[in-house]
Tab-separated table of C-alpha atoms in Angstrom:
chain	number	residue	atom	x	y	z
A	25	MET	CA	-30.839	-66.403	44.127
A	26	SER	CA	-32.566	-64.256	46.667
A	27	ARG	CA	-33.106	-61.536	44.073
A	28	ASP	CA	-33.625	-61.776	40.377
A	29	ILE	CA	-30.120	-60.798	39.334
A	30	VAL	CA	-29.262	-63.287	36.628
A	31	GLY	CA	-31.196	-63.977	33.465
A	32	ALA	CA	-33.697	-66.809	33.488
A	33	GLU	CA	-31.375	-68.772	31.171
A	34	ILE	CA	-28.534	-68.869	33.703
A	35	GLU	CA	-30.933	-69.611	36.553
A	36	HIS	CA	-32.378	-72.510	34.533
A	37	LEU	CA	-28.900	-73.872	33.766
A	38	ILE	CA	-27.927	-73.754	37.453
A	39	GLN	CA	-31.160	-75.463	38.442
A	40	LEU	CA	-30.574	-78.322	35.978
A	41	LEU	CA	-26.922	-78.701	36.956
A	42	SER	CA	-27.885	-78.982	40.624
A	43	ARG	CA	-29.814	-82.157	39.760
A	44	LEU	CA	-26.668	-83.973	38.652
A	45	PRO	CA	-25.393	-86.574	41.125
A	46	GLY	CA	-22.815	-85.092	43.490
A	47	LEU	CA	-23.712	-81.472	42.757
A	48	GLY	CA	-25.685	-79.240	45.108
A	49	PRO	CA	-26.911	-75.665	44.602
A	50	ARG	CA	-23.519	-74.183	45.505
A	51	SER	CA	-21.416	-76.420	43.272
A	52	ALA	CA	-23.977	-76.051	40.464
A	53	ARG	CA	-23.439	-72.290	40.555
A	54	ARG	CA	-19.684	-72.849	40.490
A	55	VAL	CA	-19.989	-75.194	37.505
A	56	ALA	CA	-22.303	-72.765	35.663
A	57	LEU	CA	-19.846	-69.886	36.130
A	58	HIS	CA	-16.942	-72.098	35.086
A	59	LEU	CA	-18.850	-73.045	31.931
A	60	ILE	CA	-19.696	-69.434	31.121
A	61	LYS	CA	-16.105	-68.333	31.684
A	62	ASN	CA	-14.808	-71.118	29.435
A	63	ARG	CA	-17.353	-70.809	26.676
A	64	ASP	CA	-15.170	-71.906	23.766
A	65	LYS	CA	-13.098	-74.503	25.567
A	66	LEU	CA	-15.810	-76.180	27.603
A	67	LEU	CA	-19.389	-74.889	27.301
A	68	THR	CA	-19.614	-75.191	23.503
A	69	PRO	CA	-18.043	-78.676	23.217
A	70	LEU	CA	-20.038	-79.947	26.204
A	71	ALA	CA	-23.325	-78.675	24.766
A	72	SER	CA	-22.487	-80.476	21.512
A	73	ALA	CA	-21.393	-83.664	23.279
A	74	MET	CA	-24.664	-83.729	25.223
A	75	ALA	CA	-26.741	-83.157	22.116
A	76	GLU	CA	-24.830	-85.964	20.419
A	77	ALA	CA	-25.334	-88.323	23.357
A	78	ARG	CA	-29.032	-87.426	23.376
A	79	ASP	CA	-29.324	-88.290	19.668
A	80	LYS	CA	-27.023	-91.269	19.357
A	81	VAL	CA	-26.843	-93.244	22.584
A	82	VAL	CA	-29.123	-96.281	22.673
A	83	THR	CA	-29.699	-99.187	25.012
A	84	CYS	CA	-28.467	-102.513	23.634
A	85	SER	CA	-31.539	-104.689	23.031
A	86	GLN	CA	-29.475	-107.774	23.778
A	87	CYS	CA	-27.635	-107.014	27.035
A	88	GLY	CA	-28.972	-103.645	28.263
A	89	ASN	CA	-25.627	-101.825	27.965
A	90	VAL	CA	-25.626	-98.237	26.644
A	91	ASP	CA	-23.713	-97.524	23.469
A	92	THR	CA	-24.069	-95.797	20.132
A	93	ALA	CA	-24.702	-99.120	18.391
A	94	ASP	CA	-27.358	-101.794	18.942
A	95	PRO	CA	-26.258	-104.535	19.534
A	96	CYS	CA	-23.479	-102.863	21.515
A	97	THR	CA	-19.711	-103.065	20.974
A	98	ILE	CA	-19.364	-105.827	23.576
A	99	CYS	CA	-22.178	-107.985	22.193
A	100	THR	CA	-20.718	-107.816	18.666
A	101	ASP	CA	-17.035	-108.232	19.635
A	102	PRO	CA	-15.951	-111.500	17.930
A	103	ARG	CA	-12.996	-111.961	20.316
A	104	ARG	CA	-15.270	-112.418	23.316
A	105	ASP	CA	-16.359	-115.737	24.757
A	106	ASN	CA	-20.031	-116.435	24.031
A	107	GLY	CA	-20.126	-119.076	26.741
A	108	ILE	CA	-20.016	-116.731	29.744
A	109	ILE	CA	-22.655	-114.135	30.635
A	110	CYS	CA	-21.876	-111.814	33.532
A	111	VAL	CA	-25.031	-110.406	35.157
A	112	VAL	CA	-24.783	-106.897	36.634
A	113	GLU	CA	-27.289	-104.483	38.158
A	114	GLU	CA	-26.384	-101.320	36.292
A	115	VAL	CA	-24.299	-100.150	33.354
A	116	GLY	CA	-21.894	-98.522	35.827
A	117	ASP	CA	-21.106	-101.985	37.229
A	118	LEU	CA	-20.373	-103.228	33.705
A	119	TRP	CA	-17.977	-100.312	33.193
A	120	ALA	CA	-16.250	-101.057	36.506
A	121	LEU	CA	-15.728	-104.723	35.559
A	122	GLU	CA	-14.446	-103.686	32.130
A	123	ARG	CA	-11.912	-101.350	33.746
A	124	ALA	CA	-10.683	-104.346	35.736
A	125	ALA	CA	-10.444	-106.220	32.383
A	126	ALA	CA	-11.387	-109.333	34.337
A	127	ILE	CA	-14.075	-110.753	32.071
A	128	ASN	CA	-13.806	-111.817	28.472
A	129	GLY	CA	-17.417	-112.900	28.111
A	130	ARG	CA	-20.631	-110.994	27.503
A	131	TYR	CA	-22.734	-109.031	29.976
A	132	HIS	CA	-26.358	-108.740	30.954
A	133	VAL	CA	-27.604	-105.563	32.642
A	134	LEU	CA	-30.653	-106.125	34.867
A	135	GLY	CA	-31.441	-102.443	35.269
A	136	GLY	CA	-31.761	-102.672	39.044
A	137	VAL	CA	-32.507	-105.233	41.735
A	138	LEU	CA	-35.614	-106.762	43.217
A	139	SER	CA	-36.872	-104.600	46.058
A	140	ALA	CA	-40.027	-105.188	48.066
A	141	ILE	CA	-39.759	-101.749	49.672
A	142	GLU	CA	-39.460	-99.906	46.360
A	143	GLY	CA	-41.978	-102.213	44.720
A	144	ILE	CA	-39.587	-103.530	42.069
A	145	GLY	CA	-40.576	-107.025	40.922
A	146	PRO	CA	-39.093	-109.439	38.347
A	147	ASP	CA	-41.110	-107.842	35.535
A	148	ASP	CA	-39.466	-104.479	36.167
A	149	LEU	CA	-36.027	-105.945	35.491
A	150	ASN	CA	-34.476	-107.402	32.367
A	151	ILE	CA	-34.702	-110.983	33.726
A	152	GLU	CA	-36.748	-112.664	30.959
A	153	GLY	CA	-34.087	-111.609	28.465
A	154	LEU	CA	-31.438	-113.232	30.629
A	155	ILE	CA	-33.321	-116.528	30.860
A	156	ARG	CA	-33.731	-116.490	27.082
A	157	ARG	CA	-30.030	-115.814	26.529
A	158	ALA	CA	-29.012	-118.469	29.075
A	159	ALA	CA	-31.002	-121.074	27.125
A	160	GLU	CA	-29.147	-120.339	23.880
A	161	PRO	CA	-26.743	-123.043	22.699
A	162	GLY	CA	-23.106	-122.507	23.694
A	163	VAL	CA	-23.834	-120.620	26.931
A	164	SER	CA	-22.161	-122.561	29.735
A	165	GLU	CA	-21.881	-120.192	32.716
A	166	ILE	CA	-23.831	-117.322	34.270
A	167	VAL	CA	-21.758	-115.201	36.669
A	168	LEU	CA	-23.958	-113.227	39.074
A	169	ALA	CA	-21.959	-110.027	39.650
A	170	VAL	CA	-24.707	-108.222	41.572
A	171	ASN	CA	-23.868	-106.042	44.555
A	172	ALA	CA	-23.294	-107.724	47.913
A	173	THR	CA	-26.375	-106.034	49.378
A	174	VAL	CA	-29.519	-107.709	50.714
A	175	ASP	CA	-31.511	-106.761	47.597
A	176	GLY	CA	-28.650	-107.843	45.362
A	177	GLN	CA	-28.463	-111.232	47.029
A	178	THR	CA	-32.246	-111.656	46.875
A	179	THR	CA	-32.076	-110.956	43.151
A	180	ALA	CA	-29.201	-113.445	42.712
A	181	HIS	CA	-31.228	-116.081	44.565
A	182	TYR	CA	-34.294	-115.455	42.412
A	183	ILE	CA	-32.266	-115.684	39.177
A	184	THR	CA	-30.601	-118.920	40.348
A	185	GLU	CA	-34.050	-120.440	40.921
A	186	ARG	CA	-35.192	-119.336	37.483
A	187	LEU	CA	-32.094	-120.822	35.835
A	188	LYS	CA	-32.669	-124.261	37.339
A	189	GLY	CA	-33.349	-126.837	34.636
A	190	LEU	CA	-31.123	-125.048	32.123
A	191	ASP	CA	-27.768	-126.549	31.294
A	192	VAL	CA	-25.676	-123.686	32.702
A	193	ALA	CA	-23.385	-123.342	35.695
A	194	VAL	CA	-24.251	-120.426	37.991
A	195	SER	CA	-21.469	-118.674	39.926
A	196	ARG	CA	-20.973	-115.493	41.907
A	197	LEU	CA	-18.040	-113.160	42.624
A	198	ALA	CA	-15.774	-114.182	45.522
A	199	HIS	CA	-16.072	-112.390	48.854
A	200	GLY	CA	-12.845	-111.455	50.598
A	201	VAL	CA	-10.385	-108.775	51.629
A	202	PRO	CA	-10.160	-105.995	49.004
A	203	VAL	CA	-6.718	-105.805	47.372
A	204	GLY	CA	-4.791	-103.128	49.281
A	205	GLY	CA	-7.386	-103.189	52.077
A	206	GLU	CA	-6.505	-103.088	55.772
A	207	LEU	CA	-8.080	-105.724	58.021
A	208	ASP	CA	-8.669	-103.229	60.805
A	209	TYR	CA	-11.089	-101.260	58.659
A	210	LEU	CA	-13.081	-104.222	57.333
A	211	ASP	CA	-16.454	-105.329	58.643
A	212	GLU	CA	-16.868	-108.659	60.414
A	213	GLY	CA	-18.917	-110.203	57.598
A	214	THR	CA	-16.167	-109.646	55.048
A	215	LEU	CA	-13.473	-110.921	57.427
A	216	ALA	CA	-15.451	-114.070	58.255
A	217	ALA	CA	-16.075	-114.711	54.544
A	218	ALA	CA	-12.408	-114.154	53.714
A	219	PHE	CA	-11.304	-116.570	56.452
A	220	LYS	CA	-13.799	-119.228	55.369
A	221	ALA	CA	-12.630	-118.959	51.763
A	222	ARG	CA	-8.889	-118.971	52.665
A	223	ARG	CA	-6.548	-120.487	50.135
A	224	PRO	CA	-3.139	-122.239	50.332
A	225	TYR	CA	-0.223	-119.815	50.154
B	5	MET	CA	-11.698	-97.008	30.060
B	6	SER	CA	-9.077	-99.689	29.869
B	7	ARG	CA	-10.726	-101.179	26.814
B	8	ASP	CA	-12.713	-99.562	24.077
B	9	ILE	CA	-16.143	-100.590	25.284
B	10	VAL	CA	-18.179	-97.406	24.964
B	11	GLY	CA	-18.695	-95.390	21.829
B	12	ALA	CA	-16.429	-92.414	21.200
B	13	GLU	CA	-19.395	-90.101	21.888
B	14	ILE	CA	-19.836	-91.314	25.477
B	15	GLU	CA	-16.073	-91.318	26.063
B	16	HIS	CA	-15.917	-87.720	24.805
B	17	LEU	CA	-18.818	-86.680	27.058
B	18	ILE	CA	-17.146	-88.247	30.106
B	19	GLN	CA	-13.860	-86.580	29.280
B	20	LEU	CA	-15.495	-83.130	29.048
B	21	LEU	CA	-17.537	-83.649	32.218
B	22	SER	CA	-14.375	-84.581	34.130
B	23	ARG	CA	-13.051	-81.075	33.435
B	24	LEU	CA	-15.865	-79.431	35.421
B	25	PRO	CA	-14.846	-78.122	38.831
B	26	GLY	CA	-15.427	-80.689	41.554
B	27	LEU	CA	-15.750	-83.642	39.168
B	28	GLY	CA	-13.046	-86.260	38.635
B	29	PRO	CA	-12.983	-89.200	36.223
B	30	ARG	CA	-15.116	-91.380	38.504
B	31	SER	CA	-17.834	-88.806	39.195
B	32	ALA	CA	-17.808	-87.772	35.526
B	33	ARG	CA	-18.682	-91.350	34.574
B	34	ARG	CA	-21.433	-91.330	37.169
B	35	VAL	CA	-22.839	-88.058	35.841
B	36	ALA	CA	-22.660	-89.321	32.225
B	37	LEU	CA	-24.591	-92.476	33.107
B	38	HIS	CA	-27.128	-90.478	35.086
B	39	LEU	CA	-27.631	-88.201	32.079
B	40	ILE	CA	-28.034	-91.131	29.683
B	41	LYS	CA	-30.478	-92.847	32.010
B	42	ASN	CA	-32.527	-89.655	32.349
B	43	ARG	CA	-32.479	-88.594	28.736
B	44	ASP	CA	-35.826	-86.839	28.613
B	45	LYS	CA	-35.843	-85.375	32.100
B	46	LEU	CA	-32.250	-84.183	32.311
B	47	LEU	CA	-29.981	-84.752	29.302
B	48	THR	CA	-32.238	-83.082	26.732
B	49	PRO	CA	-33.102	-79.983	28.821
B	50	LEU	CA	-29.494	-79.609	29.976
B	51	ALA	CA	-28.148	-79.801	26.422
B	52	SER	CA	-30.653	-77.075	25.417
B	53	ALA	CA	-29.851	-74.923	28.476
B	54	MET	CA	-26.152	-75.107	27.669
B	55	ALA	CA	-26.712	-74.224	24.027
B	56	GLU	CA	-28.846	-71.294	25.160
B	57	ALA	CA	-26.220	-70.107	27.642
B	58	ARG	CA	-23.586	-70.426	24.923
B	59	ASP	CA	-25.637	-68.252	22.563
B	60	LYS	CA	-27.151	-65.699	24.909
B	61	VAL	CA	-24.908	-65.066	27.907
B	62	VAL	CA	-22.740	-61.985	27.568
B	63	THR	CA	-20.359	-60.065	29.805
B	64	CYS	CA	-21.707	-56.690	30.911
B	65	SER	CA	-19.523	-54.022	29.274
B	66	GLN	CA	-20.129	-51.738	32.243
B	67	CYS	CA	-19.494	-53.888	35.340
B	68	GLY	CA	-18.163	-57.240	34.065
B	69	ASN	CA	-21.110	-59.284	35.381
B	70	VAL	CA	-22.482	-62.094	33.212
B	71	ASP	CA	-26.080	-61.897	32.084
B	72	THR	CA	-28.236	-62.233	28.990
B	73	ALA	CA	-28.422	-58.453	28.626
B	74	ASP	CA	-25.700	-55.808	28.223
B	75	PRO	CA	-25.755	-53.654	30.327
B	76	CYS	CA	-26.773	-56.304	32.863
B	77	THR	CA	-29.914	-56.452	35.021
B	78	ILE	CA	-28.094	-54.893	37.982
B	79	CYS	CA	-26.585	-52.006	35.995
B	80	THR	CA	-29.985	-51.093	34.547
B	81	ASP	CA	-32.053	-51.569	37.729
B	82	PRO	CA	-33.513	-48.104	38.468
B	83	ARG	CA	-34.076	-48.951	42.164
B	84	ARG	CA	-30.382	-49.296	42.858
B	85	ASP	CA	-28.155	-46.608	44.291
B	86	ASN	CA	-25.792	-45.185	41.666
B	87	GLY	CA	-23.589	-43.723	44.378
B	88	ILE	CA	-22.041	-46.981	45.595
B	89	ILE	CA	-19.865	-49.309	43.543
B	90	CYS	CA	-18.893	-52.595	45.161
B	91	VAL	CA	-15.670	-54.023	43.685
B	92	VAL	CA	-15.387	-57.839	43.566
B	93	GLU	CA	-12.854	-60.246	42.086
B	94	GLU	CA	-15.180	-62.623	40.276
B	95	VAL	CA	-18.828	-62.941	39.258
B	96	GLY	CA	-19.229	-65.678	41.893
B	97	ASP	CA	-18.437	-63.091	44.589
B	98	LEU	CA	-21.098	-60.781	43.157
B	99	TRP	CA	-23.643	-63.615	43.319
B	100	ALA	CA	-22.651	-64.367	46.929
B	101	LEU	CA	-23.152	-60.719	47.955
B	102	GLU	CA	-26.488	-60.621	46.136
B	103	ARG	CA	-27.645	-63.719	48.024
B	104	ALA	CA	-26.847	-61.840	51.224
B	105	ALA	CA	-28.965	-58.961	49.836
B	106	ALA	CA	-26.534	-56.641	51.625
B	107	ILE	CA	-25.802	-54.158	48.878
B	108	ASN	CA	-28.184	-51.912	47.024
B	109	GLY	CA	-25.563	-50.273	44.823
B	110	ARG	CA	-23.847	-51.352	41.625
B	111	TYR	CA	-20.949	-53.755	41.217
B	112	HIS	CA	-17.662	-53.875	39.399
B	113	VAL	CA	-16.067	-57.229	38.584
B	114	LEU	CA	-12.272	-57.080	38.291
B	115	GLY	CA	-11.943	-60.515	36.716
B	116	GLY	CA	-9.208	-61.614	39.123
B	117	VAL	CA	-6.525	-60.124	41.372
B	118	LEU	CA	-3.027	-58.788	40.868
B	119	SER	CA	-0.546	-61.628	41.193
B	120	ALA	CA	3.189	-61.351	40.686
B	121	ILE	CA	3.555	-65.140	40.685
B	122	GLU	CA	0.935	-65.694	38.018
B	123	GLY	CA	2.060	-62.627	36.080
B	124	ILE	CA	-1.266	-60.809	36.363
B	125	GLY	CA	-0.786	-57.020	36.201
B	126	PRO	CA	-3.244	-54.090	36.323
B	127	ASP	CA	-3.788	-54.257	32.543
B	128	ASP	CA	-5.069	-57.842	32.828
B	129	LEU	CA	-7.868	-56.733	35.147
B	130	ASN	CA	-10.854	-54.462	34.604
B	131	ILE	CA	-9.296	-51.630	36.638
B	132	GLU	CA	-9.339	-48.806	34.075
B	133	GLY	CA	-13.094	-49.254	33.738
B	134	LEU	CA	-13.441	-48.895	37.499
B	135	ILE	CA	-11.411	-45.676	37.618
B	136	ARG	CA	-13.574	-44.291	34.805
B	137	ARG	CA	-16.781	-45.220	36.608
B	138	ALA	CA	-15.516	-43.853	39.922
B	139	ALA	CA	-14.950	-40.465	38.259
B	140	GLU	CA	-18.544	-40.231	37.044
B	141	PRO	CA	-20.745	-37.639	38.786
B	142	GLY	CA	-22.867	-39.032	41.626
B	143	VAL	CA	-20.480	-41.823	42.638
B	144	SER	CA	-19.642	-41.291	46.293
B	145	GLU	CA	-18.231	-44.568	47.610
B	146	ILE	CA	-16.165	-47.492	46.354
B	147	VAL	CA	-16.444	-50.615	48.555
B	148	LEU	CA	-13.513	-52.981	48.003
B	149	ALA	CA	-15.073	-56.427	48.554
B	150	VAL	CA	-12.029	-58.383	47.383
B	151	ASN	CA	-11.034	-61.592	49.138
B	152	ALA	CA	-9.023	-61.334	52.353
B	153	THR	CA	-6.003	-62.978	50.723
B	154	VAL	CA	-2.547	-61.476	50.174
B	155	ASP	CA	-3.225	-60.951	46.459
B	156	GLY	CA	-6.672	-59.540	47.219
B	157	GLN	CA	-5.251	-57.051	49.664
B	158	THR	CA	-2.467	-56.069	47.257
B	159	THR	CA	-5.122	-55.394	44.635
B	160	ALA	CA	-7.200	-53.358	47.106
B	161	HIS	CA	-4.117	-51.316	47.969
B	162	TYR	CA	-3.318	-50.676	44.306
B	163	ILE	CA	-6.902	-49.591	43.550
B	164	THR	CA	-6.941	-47.264	46.584
B	165	GLU	CA	-3.791	-45.580	45.262
B	166	ARG	CA	-5.315	-45.198	41.820
B	167	LEU	CA	-8.500	-43.669	43.277
B	168	LYS	CA	-6.603	-40.945	45.134
B	169	GLY	CA	-7.488	-37.542	43.816
B	170	LEU	CA	-11.041	-38.575	42.946
B	171	ASP	CA	-13.878	-37.356	45.124
B	172	VAL	CA	-14.932	-40.807	46.385
B	173	ALA	CA	-14.725	-42.527	49.759
B	174	VAL	CA	-13.001	-45.925	49.682
B	175	SER	CA	-14.040	-48.607	52.164
B	176	ARG	CA	-13.566	-52.344	52.658
B	177	LEU	CA	-15.632	-55.156	54.209
B	178	ALA	CA	-15.286	-55.571	57.986
B	179	HIS	CA	-13.149	-58.376	59.389
B	180	GLY	CA	-14.545	-60.332	62.300
B	181	VAL	CA	-16.094	-63.512	63.633
B	182	PRO	CA	-18.372	-65.173	61.026
B	183	VAL	CA	-22.011	-65.205	62.132
B	184	GLY	CA	-22.587	-68.619	63.721
B	185	GLY	CA	-18.828	-69.239	63.920
B	186	GLU	CA	-17.083	-70.766	66.929
B	187	LEU	CA	-14.090	-68.925	68.347
B	188	ASP	CA	-12.188	-72.157	68.945
B	189	TYR	CA	-12.042	-72.861	65.217
B	190	LEU	CA	-11.015	-69.390	64.076
B	191	ASP	CA	-7.486	-68.371	63.152
B	192	GLU	CA	-5.551	-65.880	65.251
B	193	GLY	CA	-5.631	-63.163	62.596
B	194	THR	CA	-9.433	-63.127	62.489
B	195	LEU	CA	-9.739	-63.182	66.281
B	196	ALA	CA	-7.252	-60.313	66.679
B	197	ALA	CA	-9.099	-58.292	64.014
B	198	ALA	CA	-12.475	-59.001	65.648
B	199	PHE	CA	-11.158	-57.904	69.057
B	200	LYS	CA	-9.611	-54.745	67.658
B	201	ALA	CA	-12.861	-53.812	65.912
B	202	ARG	CA	-15.059	-54.665	68.945
B	203	ARG	CA	-18.237	-52.650	69.337
B	204	PRO	CA	-20.399	-51.566	72.255
B	205	TYR	CA	-23.009	-54.151	73.198
């Protein structure tokens, strides 16, 4: 604010809200006002939910997922296939794959990707844990579901090298045309990959 | 989530976040993950700031502004002109005018506008309080800074009628070309108003 017209508490709330992804100073003010106007319906429950998340949410020591239990719900689910471990960069990727309900195995969250520019090496990621899990009896396949970026592919390559010598198959997600996607809007790399990997109709 | 893979606490947090203005289910998940990943730097202070706002923020009984004091900082500021009361629809409008640092008087927040469609009548707004304040000695001008919408103008008209008989001037914000605005992108109504209200160069 250009002048000191709101209490320090509101100013502080706005400042913190503006650090959330997707919110800027203007939308943070809008959110703060919305919260204040809906104190009982939104501000109070949200403050409690955040306090609860702060106290209860933990990182799974096995796979790196976030949950209120360690090991997490996925790691302890008896209906899931122990033989497949799907490697993702971030918890958000795990959630996206779960929404697709495509995988009935376990996950492993790396916590990022190798990046020379940002100075992120193998020791900064949860790679040792993956190698350890891949060597456990019963594990037959590691699916590298990292992003199709340069850093993601570098990381996939590094992990593949590290897994050599273990008795596991290593696979990656297919490249191709997104379901519902229009060819005209796709980049050349995706189109070339989709053509190369064409399948009988 | 399609399957029950996160604890009820995280699911609850996401569901509450998705009710904030400007956030949908996808961005709410992103915000929740960002909060969990930045527990000490963001989640903990934000939970405290929200609890503090919940406990301390009150509506000013005089003008309808929100603040941690009642009467609010603006109503009690001795440097401000008691003679001018600027009438706005919502607290967000008050904040916007304060950022412009255009007004050195007091404010009055209506809490909305008259709307036949939404069934909002004069008794649902803070209009009686305004009439009372306008009748106080020393008040010389009421500036109607309501939005330039049909409902806003209806409300302005109603308030003007109610203020008749009191010894106060009633004014409204000027219409015209926004500063930095391009004529080509402006609607006809604004351009016609700006031409009509043209001023010597």
